[in-house]
Amino acid sequence: MTHEQNRPDESRAEVLESTVGEARAGHVRAPRINVASHAGRPRVVIIGGGFGGLNAARALKHAAVDVVVVDRYNHHLFQPLLYQVATAGLSPGEIASPIRWILRRLSNVQVLLADARAVDRTRRVVELDIGELSYDYLIIASGSAHAYFGHDEWAPMAPGLKTLDDALFVRRRLLMAFERAEVITDPEVRRQLLTFVIVGGGPTGVEMAGAMAELARHALVKDFRAINPRDARIVLVEGASSILTAFPPALQARAEQSLAGLGVEVRKGTLVTGVTEGAVQAGDERIDAGTVIWAAGVAASPLGRTLGAPVDRVGRVRVEPDLSVPGSPEVFVIGDLAYREQEGKPLPGVAQVAIQGGRHAAASVVRLTEHQPTQAFRYRDLGNMATIGRAAAIAEIGRMRFSGWLAWLVWLFVHIMALTGFRNRVIVLVQWAWAYITYQRGIRLITGQGTPPGSRQ
């Protein structure tokens, strides 16, 4: 007797949820997922709706294949601007778009809202939280997560920025620090509340530090009566000998000068050895801080380890030159989850690597369906940029290295054009223009729960 016969009053969704629950407990095999398909056409499953996954799907729009895009979130997130949501510069909907909407015109693409748990290369199935999904070709673009270097217990006190939930939680924590300081009479407690530490001097950490400084020194300056938001202390801690290590020394120095101009304290060559509620141990210095933001490192998605293929120390899959998994030419790993060297150096964890990797993996799938050999992937570096604040940025594009106003304008143009959807581009442009004219950040809303996203039930 089937589940439907046993429970006539339950919906199909409830039956599926019950069956999947039993499968997780080991009682039955997870159900196969019913997806649209055409007889005789191979199925390409893409795990992840980020830069790599979406570009792979788009590159397959004219191919004689059925594509299934799987993501745990229903939206594509433009992560490079996530810090602007966290610092009240932009709203979540301005840097995110529904994946179904983005791919709506691709008739051979179906989108599934599900969480990929494991890959069985022998059976050619992906184990999802809603069942099993078979594939003929697989492109894994599940990205990375925060890495606390073996100290995951720091996560509740030092949230990072990877999702919209993370950004909204950080925004709440930042704004609540000023609200609490407004009503505290103890000067030491107030000083602690108005001390903010960012761990990690890469682009995310530097951009976050600059945005926080502008928030405190401009946007909030007239909002309070008992405190002066300009008294906020912002400390950027970096373990390496310099910030923005991917940039040339001259541009690193310009970025550090811009941070100093905003009042940001930079600690270089300083390792964080402890994070507690209300304090950070940075080298020999204890910094009493009410808010700590983590931007120090990432670890590859755990999905990579389920492949049973060689991985590096942070869990990235060591792929073949064509980005396929050793021993499985039909499985490709791209973006932050893939470890691939070019000219003796690992490819950086930036959006362009994922974008180009997604397109290359899609082209390889097409070649395989046509019984042609695949080609080695070669990353084309289109440049590197970081913004520190108002009219302050650094850029390295080919042999050109520049900073200041021009670099900032280039940064603005590139990021606006990279956003998904004309509406988002227009709204973000208007928001930035308004912020430039008025020095204001209009999205100063305290919303959501006061607990980190990962700890919610």
Coordinates of C-alpha atoms in Angstrom, one line a residue:
M1 CA 0.0 0.0 0.0
T2 CA 1.4 3.4 -0.9
H3 CA 1.8 6.4 1.3
E4 CA -1.1 8.1 -0.6
Q5 CA -3.4 5.2 0.2
N6 CA -2.4 5.2 3.8
R7 CA -3.0 8.9 4.2
P8 CA -5.8 10.0 1.9
D9 CA -6.2 13.4 3.5
E10 CA -2.5 14.5 3.1
S11 CA -1.3 16.6 0.2
R12 CA 1.4 15.3 -2.1
A13 CA 3.8 17.8 -0.6
E14 CA 3.1 16.3 2.9
V15 CA 3.6 12.8 1.6
L16 CA 6.9 13.7 0.0
E17 CA 8.1 15.4 3.2
S18 CA 7.2 12.4 5.2
T19 CA 8.9 10.0 2.8
V20 CA 12.0 12.2 2.7
G21 CA 12.1 12.2 6.4
E22 CA 12.0 8.4 6.6
A23 CA 14.7 8.3 3.9
R24 CA 17.0 10.5 6.0
A25 CA 16.4 8.2 9.0
G26 CA 17.5 5.3 6.8
H27 CA 14.1 3.6 6.6
V28 CA 13.6 3.9 2.8
R29 CA 15.5 5.1 -0.2
A30 CA 14.8 8.8 -0.9
P31 CA 12.2 9.3 -3.7
R32 CA 13.3 10.2 -7.2
I33 CA 12.3 13.7 -8.1
N34 CA 10.0 14.2 -11.1
V35 CA 11.4 16.9 -13.4
A36 CA 10.5 17.9 -17.0
S37 CA 12.5 16.1 -19.6
H38 CA 12.5 15.3 -23.3
A39 CA 13.0 11.7 -24.5
G40 CA 16.5 11.1 -25.7
R41 CA 17.9 14.4 -24.3
P42 CA 20.6 14.2 -21.7
R43 CA 19.9 15.9 -18.4
V44 CA 22.4 18.5 -17.0
V45 CA 22.1 19.3 -13.3
I46 CA 23.6 22.5 -12.1
I47 CA 24.1 22.8 -8.3
G48 CA 24.1 26.5 -7.3
G49 CA 22.4 29.6 -8.6
G50 CA 25.4 31.9 -8.2
F51 CA 27.6 33.5 -10.8
G52 CA 28.9 30.2 -12.1
G53 CA 25.7 28.2 -12.1
L54 CA 23.7 30.9 -13.8
N55 CA 26.3 31.5 -16.5
A56 CA 26.5 27.7 -17.1
A57 CA 22.7 27.6 -17.5
R58 CA 22.6 30.5 -19.9
A59 CA 25.4 29.0 -22.0
L60 CA 23.3 25.9 -22.5
K61 CA 20.1 27.7 -23.7
H62 CA 20.5 26.5 -27.3
A63 CA 21.9 23.1 -26.5
A64 CA 19.9 19.9 -27.0
V65 CA 19.9 19.1 -23.3
D66 CA 17.5 19.5 -20.4
V67 CA 18.9 21.7 -17.6
V68 CA 17.9 21.6 -13.9
V69 CA 19.3 24.3 -11.7
V70 CA 19.2 23.5 -8.0
D71 CA 19.7 26.1 -5.2
R72 CA 18.7 26.2 -1.5
Y73 CA 17.6 29.8 -2.0
N74 CA 15.1 31.1 -4.6
H75 CA 17.3 34.1 -5.5
H76 CA 20.6 34.9 -7.1
L77 CA 22.6 37.2 -4.8
F78 CA 25.2 39.8 -6.0
Q79 CA 27.6 39.1 -3.2
P80 CA 30.1 41.9 -4.0
L81 CA 27.5 44.5 -2.7
L82 CA 26.3 42.5 0.3
Y83 CA 28.3 44.8 2.6
Q84 CA 26.1 47.7 1.4
V85 CA 23.0 46.0 2.7
A86 CA 24.8 45.4 6.0
T87 CA 25.7 49.1 6.3
A88 CA 22.3 50.4 5.3
G89 CA 23.2 51.6 1.9
L90 CA 21.0 49.3 -0.2
S91 CA 18.0 47.1 0.3
P92 CA 18.1 43.3 -0.1
G93 CA 15.9 43.3 -3.2
E94 CA 18.3 45.7 -5.0
I95 CA 21.1 43.1 -5.1
A96 CA 19.1 39.9 -5.4
S97 CA 16.7 38.6 -8.0
P98 CA 14.6 35.4 -8.2
I99 CA 16.4 32.6 -10.1
R100 CA 13.2 31.6 -11.8
W101 CA 12.8 35.1 -13.1
I102 CA 16.4 35.3 -14.3
L103 CA 16.0 32.1 -16.3
R104 CA 12.4 32.4 -17.3
R105 CA 13.1 32.8 -21.0
L106 CA 15.2 29.6 -21.2
S107 CA 12.7 26.9 -22.2
N108 CA 15.0 24.0 -21.5
V109 CA 15.8 25.1 -18.0
Q110 CA 13.9 24.1 -14.8
V111 CA 14.6 25.5 -11.4
L112 CA 14.3 23.4 -8.1
L113 CA 14.4 24.9 -4.6
A114 CA 16.3 22.3 -2.7
D115 CA 19.5 21.7 -0.7
A116 CA 22.1 19.4 -2.2
R117 CA 23.5 17.1 0.4
A118 CA 25.7 14.6 -1.5
V119 CA 26.7 13.3 -4.9
D120 CA 26.8 9.6 -5.7
R121 CA 29.0 9.4 -8.8
T122 CA 28.5 5.7 -9.2
R123 CA 24.7 5.9 -9.5
R124 CA 24.9 9.4 -11.1
V125 CA 22.5 11.0 -8.6
V126 CA 22.5 14.1 -6.5
E127 CA 21.0 13.6 -3.0
L128 CA 18.8 16.5 -2.2
D129 CA 16.8 17.3 0.9
I130 CA 13.6 16.6 -1.1
G131 CA 14.8 13.4 -2.8
E132 CA 17.2 12.1 -5.4
L133 CA 17.9 13.7 -8.8
S134 CA 19.6 11.7 -11.5
Y135 CA 21.9 13.4 -14.0
D136 CA 23.8 12.6 -17.2
Y137 CA 26.1 15.6 -16.7
L138 CA 26.7 17.5 -13.4
I139 CA 28.1 21.0 -12.8
I140 CA 28.7 21.8 -9.2
A141 CA 28.9 25.5 -8.3
S142 CA 27.9 25.5 -4.7
G143 CA 30.5 28.0 -3.6
S144 CA 32.0 28.5 -0.2
A145 CA 31.1 29.4 3.4
H146 CA 32.7 31.2 6.3
A147 CA 35.9 29.7 7.8
Y148 CA 37.0 30.3 11.3
F149 CA 40.2 28.4 11.2
G150 CA 39.1 25.6 13.5
H151 CA 37.2 28.0 15.9
D152 CA 33.6 27.6 14.8
E153 CA 32.6 28.7 18.3
W154 CA 33.5 32.2 17.3
A155 CA 30.7 32.3 14.7
P156 CA 27.9 33.6 17.0
M157 CA 30.1 36.5 18.2
A158 CA 31.7 37.3 14.8
P159 CA 29.2 36.8 12.0
G160 CA 30.3 36.9 8.4
L161 CA 28.7 38.0 5.1
K162 CA 27.6 35.3 2.7
T163 CA 23.8 35.6 2.6
L164 CA 21.1 38.2 2.8
D165 CA 20.2 36.9 6.3
D166 CA 23.8 37.5 7.3
A167 CA 23.7 41.0 6.0
L168 CA 20.4 41.9 7.7
F169 CA 21.7 40.4 11.0
V170 CA 24.9 42.5 10.7
R171 CA 22.9 45.6 9.9
R172 CA 20.7 45.0 13.0
R173 CA 23.8 44.5 15.2
L174 CA 25.5 47.7 13.9
L175 CA 22.5 49.9 14.3
M176 CA 21.6 48.4 17.7
A177 CA 25.1 49.2 19.0
F178 CA 24.4 52.9 18.5
E179 CA 20.9 52.5 20.0
R180 CA 22.2 50.9 23.1
A181 CA 25.0 53.3 23.5
E182 CA 22.5 56.2 23.4
V183 CA 20.9 55.0 26.7
I184 CA 24.1 53.7 28.5
T185 CA 25.6 56.0 31.1
D186 CA 28.7 54.0 31.9
P187 CA 31.4 55.5 29.7
E188 CA 33.4 52.2 29.5
V189 CA 30.4 50.2 28.4
R190 CA 29.5 53.0 25.9
R191 CA 33.0 53.0 24.5
Q192 CA 32.8 49.2 24.1
L193 CA 29.5 49.4 22.3
L194 CA 30.9 52.0 19.9
T195 CA 34.0 49.9 19.0
F196 CA 33.7 47.8 15.9
V197 CA 36.2 45.2 14.8
I198 CA 36.4 43.7 11.3
V199 CA 38.6 40.7 11.0
G200 CA 40.2 40.3 7.6
G201 CA 41.8 42.9 5.3
G202 CA 40.7 41.6 2.0
P203 CA 38.2 43.4 -0.3
T204 CA 35.2 42.5 1.9
G205 CA 36.9 43.6 5.1
V206 CA 38.2 46.9 3.6
E207 CA 35.0 47.8 1.9
M208 CA 33.0 47.0 5.1
A209 CA 35.4 49.1 7.2
G210 CA 35.1 52.1 4.9
A211 CA 31.3 51.8 4.7
M212 CA 30.9 51.5 8.5
A213 CA 33.1 54.6 8.9
E214 CA 31.0 56.6 6.5
L215 CA 27.8 55.4 8.2
A216 CA 29.1 56.6 11.6
R217 CA 30.7 59.8 10.5
H218 CA 28.0 61.0 8.1
A219 CA 24.7 59.2 7.9
L220 CA 24.1 58.8 11.7
V221 CA 25.7 62.0 12.9
K222 CA 22.5 64.0 13.5
D223 CA 20.4 61.0 14.7
F224 CA 21.4 60.9 18.4
R225 CA 21.5 63.2 21.3
A226 CA 23.4 61.5 24.1
I227 CA 26.2 60.2 21.9
N228 CA 28.3 61.4 19.0
P229 CA 28.4 58.6 16.3
R230 CA 31.7 60.1 15.1
D231 CA 33.2 58.7 18.3
A232 CA 32.8 55.2 16.9
R233 CA 36.1 53.3 16.8
I234 CA 36.5 51.0 13.8
V235 CA 39.5 48.6 13.8
L236 CA 40.5 46.5 10.8
V237 CA 42.6 43.5 11.8
E238 CA 44.7 41.6 9.1
G239 CA 47.0 38.6 9.7
A240 CA 49.2 39.3 6.7
S241 CA 51.8 42.0 6.5
S242 CA 49.5 44.1 4.3
I243 CA 45.8 44.6 3.5
L244 CA 44.4 43.7 0.0
T245 CA 47.2 41.3 -0.7
A246 CA 46.0 40.6 -4.2
F247 CA 46.9 44.2 -5.2
P248 CA 50.3 45.8 -5.9
P249 CA 52.0 47.5 -2.8
A250 CA 51.4 51.0 -4.2
L251 CA 47.6 50.4 -4.3
Q252 CA 47.7 48.8 -0.9
A253 CA 49.2 51.9 0.5
R254 CA 46.6 54.2 -1.2
A255 CA 43.8 52.1 0.3
E256 CA 45.4 52.2 3.7
Q257 CA 45.7 56.0 3.4
S258 CA 42.0 56.3 2.5
L259 CA 41.0 54.1 5.5
A260 CA 43.1 56.3 7.8
G261 CA 41.4 59.4 6.4
L262 CA 38.1 57.9 7.5
G263 CA 39.4 57.2 10.9
V264 CA 39.8 53.4 10.6
E265 CA 42.6 51.9 12.6
V266 CA 44.5 49.2 10.7
R267 CA 46.3 46.4 12.5
K268 CA 48.6 44.5 10.0
G269 CA 50.5 41.3 10.8
T270 CA 48.1 40.6 13.7
L271 CA 46.4 37.3 14.2
V272 CA 43.2 37.0 16.0
T273 CA 43.5 34.3 18.7
G274 CA 40.3 34.7 20.5
V275 CA 36.8 36.1 20.1
T276 CA 34.4 36.3 23.1
E277 CA 31.2 38.2 23.7
G278 CA 32.4 41.8 23.9
A279 CA 36.1 41.4 23.1
V280 CA 38.7 40.3 20.5
Q281 CA 42.2 39.1 21.2
A282 CA 44.3 40.5 18.3
G283 CA 47.9 39.5 18.8
D284 CA 49.0 40.9 22.2
E285 CA 46.2 43.4 22.2
R286 CA 42.7 42.9 23.7
I287 CA 40.1 45.0 22.0
D288 CA 36.9 45.5 23.9
A289 CA 34.3 45.6 21.1
G290 CA 30.6 45.4 21.0
T291 CA 30.5 44.3 17.4
V292 CA 32.8 41.9 15.5
I293 CA 32.5 41.2 11.8
W294 CA 34.3 38.2 10.2
A295 CA 35.8 38.6 6.8
A296 CA 39.0 36.6 7.2
G297 CA 38.5 33.5 5.2
V298 CA 36.3 30.9 3.5
A299 CA 35.9 27.2 3.3
A300 CA 34.6 25.3 0.3
S301 CA 31.1 23.9 0.3
P302 CA 31.0 20.5 2.1
L303 CA 29.3 19.1 -1.0
G304 CA 32.8 18.8 -2.6
R305 CA 34.0 16.2 -0.1
T306 CA 31.0 13.9 -0.9
L307 CA 32.5 13.4 -4.3
G308 CA 35.3 11.3 -2.9
A309 CA 37.8 13.2 -5.0
P310 CA 41.1 14.8 -3.8
V311 CA 40.6 18.1 -2.1
D312 CA 42.9 20.8 -0.7
R313 CA 43.1 21.9 2.9
V314 CA 40.0 24.1 2.7
G315 CA 37.9 21.4 0.9
R316 CA 38.3 22.6 -2.7
V317 CA 38.1 19.8 -5.3
R318 CA 41.3 19.3 -7.2
V319 CA 39.9 19.3 -10.7
E320 CA 41.4 18.3 -14.1
P321 CA 42.5 21.0 -16.5
D322 CA 39.0 21.0 -18.1
L323 CA 37.4 21.5 -14.6
S324 CA 36.1 17.9 -14.5
V325 CA 36.5 15.6 -11.5
P326 CA 39.2 13.0 -11.8
G327 CA 37.7 9.7 -12.9
S328 CA 34.3 11.4 -13.8
P329 CA 34.5 13.4 -17.1
E330 CA 30.8 14.1 -16.9
V331 CA 31.1 15.9 -13.5
F332 CA 32.5 19.5 -13.4
V333 CA 33.3 21.6 -10.4
I334 CA 33.6 25.4 -10.8
G335 CA 34.1 28.6 -8.8
D336 CA 35.1 28.7 -5.2
L337 CA 34.7 24.9 -4.9
A338 CA 37.4 24.1 -7.5
Y339 CA 41.1 24.1 -7.0
R340 CA 43.0 24.8 -10.2
E341 CA 46.4 26.3 -10.7
Q342 CA 47.3 28.6 -13.6
E343 CA 50.9 29.7 -14.1
G344 CA 51.8 28.1 -10.8
K345 CA 49.2 29.9 -8.7
P346 CA 45.7 28.9 -7.5
L347 CA 42.9 30.7 -9.3
P348 CA 41.4 33.4 -7.0
G349 CA 38.0 33.1 -5.5
V350 CA 36.4 35.9 -7.4
A351 CA 33.2 36.2 -9.5
Q352 CA 35.0 36.2 -12.8
V353 CA 36.6 32.8 -12.2
A354 CA 33.1 31.4 -11.5
I355 CA 31.5 33.1 -14.5
Q356 CA 34.2 32.0 -16.9
G357 CA 34.3 28.5 -15.3
G358 CA 30.5 28.1 -15.7
R359 CA 30.7 29.0 -19.4
H360 CA 33.6 26.6 -19.9
A361 CA 31.8 23.8 -18.2
A362 CA 28.7 24.3 -20.3
A363 CA 30.8 24.3 -23.5
S364 CA 32.5 21.1 -22.3
V365 CA 29.1 19.4 -21.8
V366 CA 28.1 20.4 -25.3
R367 CA 31.3 18.9 -26.7
L368 CA 30.8 15.7 -24.8
T369 CA 27.3 15.4 -26.2
E370 CA 28.8 15.7 -29.6
H371 CA 31.5 13.1 -28.8
Q372 CA 34.2 15.7 -29.0
P373 CA 37.1 16.1 -26.6
T374 CA 37.0 18.8 -24.0
Q375 CA 39.5 21.6 -23.7
A376 CA 41.6 22.9 -20.8
F377 CA 40.1 25.9 -18.9
R378 CA 42.1 29.1 -19.0
Y379 CA 41.1 32.0 -16.8
R380 CA 41.3 35.5 -18.3
D381 CA 42.0 38.1 -15.6
L382 CA 39.8 41.1 -16.3
G383 CA 41.1 43.2 -13.4
N384 CA 40.7 43.7 -9.7
M385 CA 39.0 46.6 -7.9
A386 CA 38.1 47.6 -4.4
T387 CA 36.3 50.6 -3.0
I388 CA 37.1 52.2 0.3
G389 CA 34.5 55.0 0.4
R390 CA 33.2 58.1 -1.2
A391 CA 35.4 58.8 -4.3
A392 CA 38.0 56.5 -3.0
A393 CA 38.9 53.2 -4.7
I394 CA 41.8 51.3 -6.2
A395 CA 41.8 49.4 -9.5
E396 CA 44.2 47.2 -11.4
I397 CA 43.1 46.4 -15.0
G398 CA 45.7 44.8 -17.2
R399 CA 48.8 47.0 -16.9
M400 CA 46.9 50.0 -15.7
R401 CA 46.9 50.8 -12.0
F402 CA 45.0 53.8 -10.6
S403 CA 43.1 55.0 -7.6
G404 CA 40.9 57.8 -6.3
W405 CA 38.0 59.4 -8.2
L406 CA 38.6 57.6 -11.5
A407 CA 38.9 54.2 -9.9
W408 CA 35.7 54.8 -8.0
L409 CA 33.8 55.8 -11.1
V410 CA 35.0 52.6 -12.9
W411 CA 34.1 50.5 -9.8
L412 CA 30.6 52.1 -9.8
F413 CA 30.1 51.4 -13.5
V414 CA 31.3 47.8 -13.4
H415 CA 29.2 46.9 -10.4
I416 CA 26.0 48.6 -11.7
M417 CA 26.3 46.8 -15.0
A418 CA 26.9 43.5 -13.3
L419 CA 23.7 43.6 -11.4
T420 CA 20.8 41.4 -12.6
G421 CA 17.9 43.3 -14.2
F422 CA 17.5 46.9 -15.5
R423 CA 15.3 47.8 -12.6
N424 CA 18.0 47.0 -10.0
R425 CA 20.6 48.9 -12.0
V426 CA 18.5 52.0 -12.1
I427 CA 17.5 51.8 -8.4
V428 CA 21.1 51.3 -7.2
L429 CA 22.3 54.1 -9.4
V430 CA 19.7 56.4 -7.8
Q431 CA 20.5 55.3 -4.3
W432 CA 24.2 55.9 -4.8
A433 CA 23.6 59.3 -6.4
W434 CA 21.4 60.3 -3.4
A435 CA 24.0 59.0 -0.9
Y436 CA 26.7 60.9 -2.7
I437 CA 24.8 64.2 -2.7
T438 CA 23.3 63.9 0.8
Y439 CA 25.8 61.7 2.6
Q440 CA 22.8 59.7 3.8
R441 CA 22.1 55.9 4.0
G442 CA 18.4 55.6 3.8
I443 CA 18.0 51.9 4.7
R444 CA 18.6 52.3 8.4
L445 CA 16.0 49.7 9.5
I446 CA 16.4 47.5 12.5
T447 CA 14.5 44.3 11.5
G448 CA 14.7 40.5 12.0
Q449 CA 15.8 38.4 14.9
G450 CA 18.7 39.1 17.3
T451 CA 20.3 35.7 16.8
P452 CA 22.8 34.7 14.0
P453 CA 21.1 33.1 11.0
G454 CA 22.9 29.8 11.5
S455 CA 21.5 29.4 15.0
R456 CA 17.9 29.8 14.1
Q457 CA 15.5 26.8 14.1

